[in-house]
XYZ file of C-alpha atoms in Angstrom:
783
model
C -3.215 -3.724 23.730
C -3.206 -6.726 26.065
C -3.366 -9.155 23.128
C -0.111 -7.685 21.785
C 1.572 -8.405 25.126
C 0.624 -12.097 25.330
C 2.851 -14.990 24.341
C 1.366 -16.964 21.413
C 2.329 -20.261 23.092
C 1.198 -19.934 26.700
C -1.329 -17.120 26.274
C 0.060 -15.193 29.271
C 1.946 -11.926 29.381
C 5.486 -12.180 27.994
C 8.295 -13.105 30.378
C 11.840 -12.777 29.082
C 10.647 -12.349 25.472
C 13.083 -13.142 22.666
C 12.913 -12.065 19.027
C 12.818 -14.891 16.475
C 14.377 -14.393 13.004
C 10.879 -13.860 11.573
C 10.467 -10.806 13.921
C 7.836 -12.518 16.095
C 8.268 -12.781 19.861
C 8.001 -15.702 22.267
C 8.782 -16.261 25.942
C 12.199 -17.772 26.586
C 10.721 -20.618 28.735
C 8.139 -21.252 26.005
C 10.876 -21.283 23.374
C 12.443 -24.221 25.176
C 9.165 -26.144 24.896
C 8.714 -25.609 21.145
C 12.304 -26.355 20.153
C 12.738 -29.756 18.534
C 15.770 -31.986 17.916
C 16.932 -33.791 14.793
C 18.988 -36.936 15.511
C 22.292 -37.375 13.756
C 21.964 -39.161 10.454
C 18.542 -37.678 9.682
C 18.233 -35.066 6.915
C 17.842 -31.509 8.198
C 17.951 -27.974 6.900
C 21.084 -25.808 7.107
C 21.571 -23.289 9.879
C 19.432 -20.178 9.346
C 20.633 -16.664 8.984
C 19.914 -15.043 12.313
C 20.292 -11.298 11.796
C 20.919 -10.713 15.467
C 23.725 -13.271 15.836
C 27.344 -13.672 14.853
C 28.876 -15.688 12.094
C 28.369 -19.043 13.811
C 30.879 -21.814 14.354
C 33.809 -22.321 12.084
C 33.567 -24.895 9.327
C 33.899 -28.449 10.452
C 32.764 -27.850 14.025
C 30.672 -30.760 15.176
C 29.942 -29.845 18.785
C 26.274 -29.729 19.822
C 25.931 -27.466 22.863
C 22.682 -26.980 24.751
C 19.905 -24.622 23.696
C 20.855 -21.924 26.221
C 23.335 -21.360 29.001
C 21.053 -23.017 31.537
C 20.323 -26.101 29.469
C 22.586 -28.296 31.591
C 20.399 -27.658 34.627
C 17.200 -29.523 35.276
C 14.805 -26.546 35.277
C 16.018 -25.409 31.891
C 15.311 -28.749 30.316
C 11.909 -28.864 31.940
C 10.899 -25.495 30.564
C 11.036 -23.517 33.783
C 9.724 -26.219 36.062
C 6.285 -26.431 34.477
C 6.976 -27.054 30.801
C 7.830 -30.057 28.713
C 11.510 -30.838 28.245
C 12.885 -29.135 25.204
C 15.719 -27.182 23.703
C 18.317 -29.876 24.176
C 21.041 -28.772 21.817
C 21.737 -27.641 18.275
C 24.616 -28.852 16.148
C 26.626 -26.454 14.068
C 27.927 -29.047 11.652
C 26.870 -26.966 8.654
C 29.887 -24.700 9.013
C 30.143 -20.905 8.993
C 28.313 -20.477 5.676
C 25.314 -22.495 6.713
C 25.147 -20.839 10.104
C 24.173 -17.530 8.473
C 21.380 -18.775 6.192
C 17.717 -18.216 7.013
C 15.477 -21.279 6.915
C 12.402 -20.504 4.841
C 11.410 -24.124 4.535
C 7.670 -23.550 4.472
C 5.009 -20.947 5.171
C 3.209 -23.595 7.211
C 4.480 -26.178 9.666
C 7.240 -27.848 7.684
C 7.536 -30.823 10.003
C 11.252 -30.166 10.324
C 12.502 -31.582 13.592
C 9.467 -33.777 14.090
C 11.564 -36.864 14.810
C 11.229 -36.408 18.553
C 7.789 -37.356 19.932
C 5.908 -34.179 20.856
C 2.645 -32.873 22.188
C 0.531 -30.008 20.856
C 0.032 -26.655 22.569
C -3.312 -24.815 22.239
C -1.809 -22.853 19.384
C -0.875 -25.980 17.464
C 2.862 -25.748 18.247
C 4.884 -28.853 19.117
C 5.780 -29.067 22.799
C 8.332 -31.640 23.882
C 7.152 -34.106 26.523
C 8.780 -34.393 29.903
C 11.878 -36.603 30.056
C 11.089 -39.421 32.490
C 13.425 -39.743 35.432
C 15.205 -43.105 35.484
C 14.986 -45.206 38.680
C 17.443 -44.328 41.367
C 18.226 -40.817 40.214
C 16.768 -37.435 40.892
C 14.490 -35.792 38.325
C 16.863 -32.889 37.835
C 19.838 -35.135 37.243
C 17.822 -37.240 34.809
C 16.721 -34.240 32.861
C 20.256 -32.918 32.803
C 21.488 -36.273 31.543
C 18.822 -36.323 28.892
C 19.809 -32.836 27.792
C 23.474 -33.768 27.632
C 22.865 -37.003 25.775
C 20.552 -35.494 23.203
C 22.608 -32.391 22.677
C 25.664 -34.453 21.967
C 24.021 -36.302 19.086
C 21.424 -33.929 17.668
C 20.917 -30.462 16.209
C 18.034 -28.210 17.187
C 15.552 -25.898 15.528
C 12.600 -23.798 16.579
C 9.343 -23.169 14.720
C 7.599 -19.801 15.098
C 4.124 -20.351 16.605
C 2.636 -17.592 14.451
C 4.116 -17.823 10.953
C 5.361 -21.451 11.318
C 8.804 -20.690 9.891
C 11.605 -22.882 11.193
C 15.050 -21.668 12.232
C 18.063 -23.698 13.308
C 19.960 -22.841 16.485
C 23.673 -22.184 16.618
C 26.155 -22.997 19.400
C 24.554 -20.483 21.789
C 21.128 -22.069 21.538
C 18.151 -19.877 22.476
C 20.499 -17.330 24.043
C 21.597 -16.480 20.531
C 18.259 -14.746 19.943
C 18.024 -11.110 20.973
C 16.138 -10.268 24.152
C 13.209 -7.897 23.462
C 13.845 -5.601 26.399
C 11.505 -2.945 25.019
C 8.584 -5.372 25.057
C 9.610 -6.569 28.497
C 9.529 -2.989 29.838
C 6.114 -2.367 28.262
C 4.766 -5.543 29.897
C 6.040 -4.371 33.279
C 4.448 -0.929 32.838
C 1.211 -2.547 31.726
C 1.127 -4.820 34.782
C 1.747 -1.832 37.065
C -0.919 0.264 35.319
C -3.431 -2.569 35.368
C -2.902 -3.100 39.075
C -3.319 0.626 39.767
C -6.389 0.848 37.537
C -8.049 -2.135 39.210
C -7.405 -0.577 42.598
C -8.870 2.793 41.633
C -11.690 1.721 39.316
C -14.087 0.963 42.159
C -13.575 4.400 43.712
C -13.480 6.637 40.621
C -15.462 4.915 37.859
C -16.651 7.636 35.467
C -18.258 7.063 32.082
C -16.153 8.696 29.345
C -16.874 9.624 25.723
C -16.203 6.772 23.320
C -15.449 8.974 20.272
C -13.245 11.702 21.810
C -10.018 12.730 20.112
C -8.869 14.489 23.283
C -6.382 12.998 25.709
C -7.761 12.079 28.152
C -11.310 11.688 26.775
C -14.022 14.000 28.081
C -16.674 12.622 30.514
C -19.771 11.338 28.766
C -22.788 13.658 28.802
C -25.332 11.599 26.843
C -25.990 8.030 25.741
C -27.631 7.316 22.364
C -29.992 4.379 22.807
C -29.947 3.571 19.063
C -26.163 3.805 18.605
C -25.359 2.453 22.107
C -22.463 4.939 22.252
C -21.480 7.420 24.978
C -20.874 10.983 23.768
C -19.505 14.116 25.353
C -21.219 17.413 24.520
C -18.911 18.221 21.574
C -19.057 14.746 20.027
C -22.820 14.617 20.504
C -23.257 17.816 18.462
C -20.884 16.467 15.814
C -22.425 12.978 15.467
C -26.069 13.854 16.218
C -26.783 17.268 14.669
C -30.177 18.912 14.844
C -30.881 17.897 11.247
C -30.371 14.680 9.402
C -31.063 10.984 10.007
C -29.519 11.014 13.512
C -31.753 13.831 14.763
C -34.477 11.324 15.702
C -32.222 9.238 17.925
C -33.094 9.208 21.601
C -30.383 10.703 23.798
C -30.500 9.914 27.537
C -28.273 10.424 30.534
C -25.357 7.963 30.795
C -25.771 5.114 33.307
C -24.372 5.713 36.791
C -20.979 4.178 37.660
C -21.047 0.774 39.400
C -20.916 0.513 43.161
C -17.519 -0.276 44.774
C -18.572 -3.839 45.524
C -19.694 -4.350 41.940
C -16.493 -2.841 40.582
C -14.407 -5.125 42.764
C -16.364 -8.182 41.693
C -16.108 -7.157 38.024
C -12.299 -7.298 38.080
C -11.327 -10.873 38.835
C -7.734 -10.058 38.052
C -7.552 -8.004 41.251
C -8.256 -11.053 43.375
C -6.813 -13.791 41.238
C -3.783 -12.080 39.767
C -2.497 -12.596 36.263
C -3.691 -15.731 34.474
C -1.364 -18.669 34.629
C -0.168 -20.181 31.389
C 1.954 -23.017 30.198
C 5.599 -22.849 29.498
C 6.496 -21.304 32.824
C 5.654 -17.776 31.628
C 3.973 -16.752 34.846
C 6.198 -14.618 37.031
C 7.187 -16.444 40.213
C 6.612 -13.316 42.210
C 3.166 -12.541 40.836
C 2.024 -8.967 40.361
C 4.242 -7.719 43.113
C 7.322 -9.030 41.422
C 6.288 -7.358 38.166
C 5.785 -4.048 39.905
C 9.115 -4.314 41.643
C 10.824 -5.119 38.398
C 9.205 -2.089 36.688
C 10.387 0.304 39.378
C 13.997 -0.916 39.160
C 16.389 0.666 36.688
C 16.281 -0.999 33.291
C 19.445 -2.847 32.300
C 21.132 -1.248 29.348
C 21.201 -3.757 26.430
C 24.535 -5.171 25.402
C 25.729 -6.951 22.281
C 25.112 -10.727 22.472
C 28.367 -11.358 20.604
C 30.398 -9.065 22.865
C 28.586 -8.984 26.176
C 30.775 -6.229 27.629
C 30.009 -3.816 24.759
C 26.925 -1.625 24.322
C 25.209 -1.076 21.005
C 26.595 1.964 19.172
C 25.711 1.534 15.463
C 22.953 0.070 13.303
C 23.687 -2.422 10.507
C 21.423 -1.544 7.586
C 22.159 -4.814 5.748
C 21.287 -7.064 8.711
C 18.732 -4.605 10.179
C 20.062 -4.979 13.711
C 22.013 -2.899 16.268
C 25.726 -3.732 16.558
C 28.684 -2.663 18.692
C 32.027 -1.375 17.458
C 33.660 -4.799 17.909
C 31.091 -6.289 15.507
C 32.352 -3.806 12.914
C 36.011 -4.512 13.563
C 35.992 -8.267 14.181
C 32.571 -9.640 13.230
C 30.694 -10.179 10.003
C 29.312 -6.613 9.928
C 32.649 -5.045 9.015
C 31.798 -4.613 5.315
C 28.099 -3.919 5.832
C 26.454 -0.527 5.554
C 26.076 0.973 9.037
C 24.507 4.148 10.349
C 24.449 5.893 13.757
C 22.169 4.186 16.213
C 20.490 7.405 17.370
C 19.743 8.612 13.847
C 18.180 5.304 12.823
C 16.239 5.248 16.092
C 14.718 8.645 15.317
C 14.076 7.689 11.687
C 12.264 4.454 12.558
C 10.355 6.245 15.311
C 9.180 8.833 12.791
C 8.179 6.097 10.330
C 6.248 4.253 13.027
C 4.518 7.487 14.113
C 3.555 8.236 10.537
C 2.176 4.738 10.066
C 0.282 5.045 13.349
C -1.364 8.239 12.120
C -2.850 6.314 9.222
C -4.013 3.525 11.526
C -5.500 6.122 13.894
C -7.460 7.711 11.048
C -8.728 4.304 9.976
C -9.682 3.476 13.565
C -11.644 6.720 13.801
C -13.366 5.937 10.516
C -14.085 2.436 11.812
C -15.745 3.879 14.933
C -17.884 6.166 12.820
C -18.643 3.252 10.527
C -19.735 1.157 13.510
C -22.098 3.937 14.552
C -23.437 3.990 10.997
C -23.850 0.198 11.014
C -25.693 0.351 14.335
C -28.008 2.981 12.890
C -28.570 0.787 9.855
C -29.202 -2.144 12.207
C -31.835 -0.122 14.023
C -33.387 1.013 10.747
C -33.382 -2.556 9.431
C -35.209 -3.707 12.549
C -37.744 -0.894 12.297
C -38.221 -1.327 8.553
C -38.534 -5.093 9.010
C -41.321 -4.631 11.556
C -43.069 -2.173 9.233
C -42.795 -4.542 6.293
C -44.043 -7.449 8.410
C -47.040 -5.408 9.540
C -47.716 -4.376 5.948
C -47.437 -7.971 4.727
C -49.716 -9.266 7.461
C -52.269 -6.555 6.665
C -52.195 -7.367 2.950
C -52.525 -11.111 3.562
C -55.320 -10.525 6.063
C -57.109 -8.423 3.455
C -56.762 -11.277 0.973
C -58.099 -13.721 3.581
C -61.034 -11.418 4.322
C -61.866 -11.117 0.621
C -61.653 -14.880 0.251
C -63.942 -15.336 3.277
C -66.521 -12.980 1.813
C -66.391 -14.742 -1.536
C -66.728 -18.052 0.267
C -69.936 -16.855 1.933
C -71.346 -15.780 -1.442
C -70.562 -19.157 -3.007
C -72.110 -21.016 -0.069
C -75.298 -18.952 -0.504
C -75.502 -20.016 -4.136
C -75.108 -23.679 -3.178
C -77.815 -23.347 -0.520
C -80.294 -21.793 -2.987
C -79.648 -24.529 -5.527
C -80.162 -27.227 -2.915
C -83.433 -25.718 -1.689
C -84.723 -25.432 -5.252
C -83.996 -29.082 -5.987
C -85.585 -30.220 -2.738
C -88.789 -28.256 -3.469
C -89.065 -29.718 -6.974
C -88.617 -33.271 -5.688
C -91.103 -32.837 -2.829
C -93.731 -31.372 -5.196
C -93.277 -34.271 -7.599
C -93.507 -36.778 -4.704
C -96.766 -35.263 -3.443
C -98.343 -35.148 -6.911
C -97.319 -38.707 -7.770
C -98.515 -39.978 -4.369
C -101.955 -38.421 -4.875
C -102.413 -39.880 -8.346
C -101.194 -43.294 -7.154
C -103.745 -43.297 -4.311
C -106.588 -42.442 -6.747
C -105.522 -45.093 -9.276
C -105.174 -47.718 -6.543
C -108.691 -46.987 -5.190
C -110.184 -47.181 -8.665
C -108.408 -50.462 -9.336
C -109.713 -52.024 -6.107
C -113.273 -50.862 -6.843
C -113.176 -52.227 -10.427
C -111.975 -55.610 -9.115
C -114.879 -55.804 -6.723
C -117.295 -54.931 -9.534
C -115.867 -57.709 -11.690
C -116.444 -60.205 -8.869
C -120.230 -59.586 -8.911
C -122.501 -62.046 -10.877
C -125.257 -59.606 -11.717
C -124.990 -58.962 -15.478
C -127.615 -56.291 -15.572
C -126.151 -54.431 -12.661
C -122.646 -54.681 -14.183
C -123.777 -53.338 -17.509
C -125.450 -50.387 -15.826
C -122.051 -49.077 -14.543
C -119.564 -50.742 -16.889
C -119.489 -47.915 -19.450
C -118.750 -45.338 -16.790
C -116.064 -47.484 -15.136
C -114.380 -48.146 -18.468
C -114.201 -44.390 -19.143
C -112.875 -43.674 -15.676
C -110.172 -46.358 -16.067
C -109.190 -44.972 -19.471
C -109.027 -41.434 -18.091
C -106.927 -42.635 -15.150
C -104.559 -44.364 -17.528
C -104.279 -41.257 -19.674
C -103.206 -39.259 -16.595
C -99.888 -41.220 -16.508
C -98.573 -39.481 -19.590
C -95.021 -39.850 -20.840
C -92.563 -38.176 -18.469
C -94.960 -38.218 -15.558
C -92.928 -40.963 -13.951
C -89.528 -39.282 -14.579
C -87.793 -36.986 -11.996
C -87.851 -33.315 -12.930
C -84.448 -32.615 -11.267
C -81.292 -34.672 -10.778
C -79.456 -35.265 -7.543
C -76.227 -33.836 -8.963
C -75.245 -30.172 -8.524
C -74.198 -28.485 -11.740
C -71.804 -26.135 -9.848
C -67.998 -26.378 -10.246
C -65.706 -23.916 -8.402
C -62.902 -22.733 -10.689
C -60.120 -22.199 -8.092
C -57.085 -22.935 -10.290
C -56.390 -19.299 -11.342
C -56.628 -18.194 -7.726
C -54.258 -20.953 -6.585
C -51.753 -19.944 -9.233
C -52.058 -16.319 -8.165
C -51.486 -17.306 -4.531
C -48.412 -19.338 -5.460
C -47.091 -16.411 -7.500
C -47.781 -13.929 -4.717
C -44.469 -12.068 -4.146
C -42.994 -8.601 -3.675
C -42.996 -6.613 -6.897
C -42.056 -3.073 -7.814
C -44.764 -0.814 -9.030
C -43.965 0.357 -12.552
C -46.979 2.549 -12.998
C -45.786 5.433 -10.799
C -43.111 8.069 -11.090
C -40.435 7.912 -8.372
C -40.701 10.202 -5.344
C -38.320 13.064 -4.629
C -34.822 11.923 -3.533
C -33.419 12.751 -0.109
C -30.201 14.789 -0.056
C -27.574 13.333 2.304
C -26.351 16.538 3.887
C -23.577 14.792 5.823
C -21.964 13.811 2.504
C -22.486 17.112 0.661
C -19.371 19.303 0.768
C -17.311 21.901 -1.097
C -13.583 22.054 -1.942
C -12.081 25.102 -3.630
C -14.402 25.771 -6.563
C -15.982 22.313 -6.707
C -19.023 20.900 -4.913
C -19.976 17.305 -4.130
C -23.571 16.218 -3.641
C -24.996 12.891 -2.501
C -28.574 11.681 -2.298
C -30.669 8.554 -1.866
C -34.241 7.429 -2.397
C -36.655 7.442 0.553
C -37.324 4.119 2.310
C -40.282 1.998 1.222
C -39.969 3.274 -2.337
C -41.706 0.779 -4.631
C -41.242 2.718 -7.863
C -38.165 1.815 -9.919
C -35.595 4.501 -10.713
C -33.886 4.652 -14.106
C -31.718 7.675 -13.305
C -31.359 11.066 -11.669
C -31.168 14.678 -12.869
C -29.017 17.087 -10.844
C -29.597 20.802 -11.325
C -27.460 23.726 -10.173
C -28.007 27.471 -10.437
C -25.406 29.969 -11.687
C -24.146 31.013 -8.249
C -26.028 34.321 -8.327
C -29.518 32.989 -7.663
C -30.314 32.607 -11.367
C -31.977 29.837 -13.327
C -31.241 26.188 -12.618
C -29.451 24.141 -15.265
C -28.823 20.432 -15.641
C -25.283 19.462 -14.656
C -25.631 15.673 -14.351
C -27.922 12.942 -15.692
C -27.191 9.329 -14.729
C -27.716 6.474 -12.303
C -25.086 7.423 -9.706
C -26.137 8.950 -6.382
C -22.886 10.905 -5.880
C -21.700 13.704 -8.145
C -18.865 16.269 -8.041
C -19.090 19.477 -10.140
C -15.806 21.269 -10.883
C -15.009 24.651 -12.401
C -17.419 26.745 -10.335
C -16.873 30.314 -9.169
C -14.913 30.956 -6.011
C -16.609 32.774 -3.130
C -20.061 31.990 -4.551
C -23.251 30.447 -3.182
C -24.882 27.688 -5.245
C -28.308 26.089 -4.910
C -28.669 22.453 -5.937
C -31.576 20.052 -6.287
C -32.126 16.593 -7.753
C -35.025 14.564 -9.125
C -35.491 10.967 -10.246
C -37.093 9.564 -13.367
C -38.265 6.242 -14.808
C -40.287 5.001 -17.756
C -43.444 6.569 -16.295
C -42.012 10.079 -16.044
C -39.996 12.475 -13.921
C -40.616 12.712 -10.199
C -40.662 15.792 -7.973
C -37.557 17.727 -6.912
C -35.762 17.124 -3.667
C -35.234 19.880 -1.149
C -32.740 22.535 -2.214
C -29.290 22.504 -0.608
C -27.128 25.632 -0.412
C -23.358 25.256 -0.943
C -20.653 27.916 -0.528
C -17.398 27.659 -2.474
C -14.045 28.708 -0.988
C -13.107 32.369 -0.585
C -9.562 31.856 -1.854
C -8.083 29.343 -4.270
C -5.861 26.464 -3.156
C -4.251 24.702 -6.092
C -1.046 23.134 -7.406
C 0.599 22.614 -10.777
C -1.301 20.168 -12.961
C 0.935 17.247 -14.054
C -1.587 16.259 -16.728
C -1.681 19.638 -18.477
C 2.032 20.469 -18.365
C 4.585 19.802 -21.083
C 6.344 16.467 -20.769
C 9.642 18.275 -20.078
C 8.176 19.887 -16.949
C 9.295 18.149 -13.737
C 7.051 18.565 -10.663
C 7.932 17.828 -7.051
C 6.992 18.866 -3.522
C 3.412 17.574 -4.000
C 3.229 19.306 -7.420
C 4.041 22.714 -5.908
C 7.605 23.005 -7.231
C 8.305 23.086 -10.975
C 11.475 22.846 -13.051
C 12.258 21.842 -16.622
C 14.574 19.342 -18.283
C 14.847 21.343 -21.535
C 16.683 24.565 -22.408
C 13.580 25.649 -24.357
C 10.612 27.298 -22.666
C 7.873 24.899 -21.558
C 4.419 25.704 -20.147
C 2.600 24.190 -17.158
C -0.886 25.143 -15.892
C -2.470 25.156 -12.443
C -5.253 22.865 -11.303
C -7.666 25.761 -10.634
C -9.923 27.411 -13.221
C -11.237 30.974 -12.736
C -14.184 32.637 -14.449
C -15.002 35.442 -12.014
C -13.810 36.980 -8.774
C -10.414 38.208 -7.531
C -7.538 35.712 -7.067
C -3.908 36.060 -6.009
C -0.975 33.640 -5.881
C 2.801 33.868 -5.632
C 5.764 32.009 -7.104
C 9.103 31.845 -5.286
C 12.224 31.590 -7.452
C 14.281 28.743 -5.944
C 16.982 28.648 -8.655
C 17.967 31.219 -11.315
C 21.045 30.473 -13.473
C 22.399 32.194 -16.611
C 19.697 34.922 -16.682
C 16.756 33.029 -18.269
C 13.354 34.627 -19.034
C 10.585 32.852 -17.071
C 7.014 34.022 -17.739
C 4.135 34.208 -15.267
C 0.432 34.757 -15.907
C -2.823 33.087 -16.951
C -3.872 31.073 -19.989
C -6.642 29.122 -21.595
C -6.615 25.319 -21.364
C -5.672 25.134 -25.077
C -2.511 27.249 -24.754
C 0.554 26.086 -26.705
C 2.875 24.257 -24.294
C 6.214 24.249 -26.179
C 7.023 27.989 -26.300
C 7.114 30.969 -23.990
C 3.866 31.869 -22.264
C 2.152 34.772 -24.037
C 3.450 34.178 -27.555
C 0.040 32.912 -28.695
C -3.402 34.463 -28.221
C -4.359 31.982 -25.451
C -2.124 33.441 -22.729
C -1.521 36.757 -20.941
C 1.805 36.921 -19.140
C 4.752 38.893 -17.851
C 8.196 37.565 -18.739
C 11.156 38.861 -16.786
C 14.953 38.618 -16.671
C 17.403 39.801 -14.037
C 16.850 43.512 -14.848
C 13.523 44.174 -16.579
C 10.071 42.761 -17.278
C 7.639 42.929 -20.229
C 3.942 42.186 -20.649
C 3.278 39.731 -23.461
C 0.202 38.621 -25.418
C -0.059 37.382 -29.025
C 3.768 37.495 -29.286
C 3.681 41.233 -28.623
C 5.700 42.451 -25.642
C 4.892 45.911 -24.323
C 5.103 48.091 -21.218
C 8.698 47.382 -20.266
C 9.305 47.947 -16.563
C 12.559 48.143 -14.648
C 13.166 45.519 -11.978
C 14.008 41.853 -12.507
C 14.276 38.610 -10.578
C 17.047 36.564 -9.051
C 17.352 33.545 -6.795
C 15.057 34.042 -3.820
C 12.777 36.548 -5.563
C 8.979 36.362 -5.261
C 6.594 37.014 -8.155
C 2.946 37.729 -7.306
C 0.057 37.381 -9.790
C -3.249 39.176 -9.137
C -6.178 38.238 -11.394
C -9.285 40.435 -11.052
C -11.981 39.075 -13.357
C -14.532 41.565 -12.034
C -12.483 44.448 -13.490
C -10.712 42.345 -16.143
C -7.242 43.279 -14.890
C -4.010 41.324 -14.434
C -1.405 42.726 -12.022
C 2.101 41.464 -11.205
C 4.337 42.022 -8.205
C 8.110 41.465 -8.021
C 9.344 41.338 -4.439
C 6.317 43.389 -3.396
C 6.783 46.041 -6.107
C 3.729 46.383 -8.336
C 4.125 45.883 -12.094
C 0.950 47.106 -13.767
C -1.978 46.496 -13.459
C -2.767 45.445 -16.998
C -6.308 45.297 -18.344
C -7.936 42.595 -20.455
C -10.034 44.191 -23.200
C -13.316 42.348 -23.884
C -11.904 39.062 -22.595
C -14.236 36.581 -20.900
C -14.163 32.858 -20.212
C -12.192 30.505 -18.022
C -8.552 31.190 -17.110
C -5.985 29.024 -15.353
C -2.744 30.013 -13.638
C 0.186 29.422 -16.018
C 3.978 29.446 -16.026
C 6.717 28.945 -18.616
C 10.360 28.182 -17.725
C 13.424 26.247 -18.821
C 16.033 24.144 -17.021
C 17.795 27.189 -15.570
C 14.835 28.118 -13.356
C 13.013 26.407 -10.511
C 9.958 27.971 -8.822
C 7.634 26.998 -5.968
C 3.929 27.879 -5.948
C 2.153 29.440 -2.935
C -1.660 29.721 -2.952
C -4.526 30.638 -0.647
C -3.126 34.150 -0.104
C -4.957 37.389 0.656
C -5.367 39.938 -2.132
C -2.941 42.902 -1.912
C -4.385 46.467 -1.827
C -3.429 49.944 -3.193
C -3.414 49.001 -6.854
C -2.429 51.531 -9.499
C -4.117 52.516 -12.725
C -4.487 49.587 -15.180
C -2.686 49.395 -18.502
C -4.307 47.770 -21.528
C -2.992 44.338 -22.544
C -4.290 42.373 -25.528
C -7.461 42.849 -27.535
């Protein structure tokens, strides 16, 4: 709440807050700093319509008084002693008509009044600089002179620091704006409460439940480490039941309260006081002055136009409180006015009603935050699991690649060893033959050198043969390498590289989906309808094309399909009241149908709560009171049905006659959905009814009225309808007196509450009632 109590200009708690025409608030000292002047001769907007002020100056007035009653003094011009000089006067030269017009120049900063040099506040609002004191004069006198000089030749306006709408000031200046005394009192109470809380927090710091609806909240009993929320015992059972996704959360004892020294050090406001802000919004007396002001009696607000008169009425046209003189003499004389107290209560009720909606949304937001924190925890856990899974899969790929690498290296090693062996064998063989041929050549040369012909001829034939044989040993290919130095091995890694680049998360399409998980916290019943919600388990890689929801007949019989589609939330209407249903769901995809989920048991309501159905009624039927009150705009009988549909069980409802003129014949009973809507109920074969006048009643079906009974209706009468589909009987009650019962003969199916009436009758429906006892013997109705 503290942010609502801070001035948008200085950022401190409000001091003397005033209400601007745009309904925003600002401190009075800060208002002086953001007011700007327009010199005479410059174009400016007309005077705005200030709902809280009078009719302005008369036409032709050219005086330019100061911004407020204190503007002639030095502190006023200086913004309370610590602000820039501002609010120096506003001309009323526009006349009485212009003085009552609202300036809607722009949704943003229009720049109106920007002729005077200005500074910028932290909120982006213009703040007038200090007026320098001329030599030889005091600062106060100089500022007063500056105020007087500027106010005599300029008009003034103020720009809201929040919505940036500009408004011109009239002859009263800033004092023409209403003082927000309610906000001022709340600020004083807040300052007192904050001071008391800071003084007692160190001594009595107790952890409280953060989700309690009680006032004050219950002390916290447990702390959920996943949600990071403190719960009392009741809220813990509500938010963390024994079953469901929150059952696995770890609940621990709440942390102990801080020590007194720690509590004192944790509240700097206790030692330093309220923060100081610009614009002179800080109270001169500090916290003590605020407390003293809160304990004093609050000054009763008076009319700014007539300061001696209290507010007594509320002007609806201007939306502001006024006094009786404003009605007699001021511009509110011809306006619509209402009593101040009545409007106060009405607006209080409207604000309370609006706060209820905000409170519900705040509660939903707290629950949503708990849900988001749970999702955050699940995301973290699932992320770690997925990371571990990814690392394991990549490590497996690396291991497989390492093993394949070892196999390929073994192949290369074998090929290298084979080539080396072939080359070494060829080297050894060639070396041996070369040594033999070289020795033979050297021996033959020595033989040729000898000069003994006979000796030469003795060995020449043998040497020639040996040389020829040696030459024949060097056959073709003997001097060619048997292997090459190149390796005929090429690693085809391109497909694997492409596969690695395309490595990504994919969904398996070769498996049926697993069984869905029913979300019990979202499954519920209402009257004779049930709502079921489900989701797929985490880490589900199989795609899901749709779901099949099955429901039994309410008596433990066979399951039947009630929904097939892609949604994970389904509501089934038209079930039996006071019955127990079993439901289950399964998922399917292109590969087939997966297993069923767990079965959930749902119990429908014991009694029926329903209203008139605006969609099924005749167009002449007029519904009000949240569709519980029905009347008709036609003199002819028109039919309207209820929103409930019955096929078994015992059901009772009542209709109160609010208006009964000229003795009409309203009819009450049940009907099929296809009943004729433009004639009396019971004239066709789709309805079973009792129509009644002021003296007697008749049972009617298929345009046959039988079993006349004495006793009619009038204004204020009550007609009860009892439908027993177990015994096939229909019983009526008029002011507690039983009419019937009447039996259906061989009639089954779905029936809805029905009513026919004309413009002379108005009835109100009452449902959720207990079944009356001591019924009489049934009479046959219809066939």
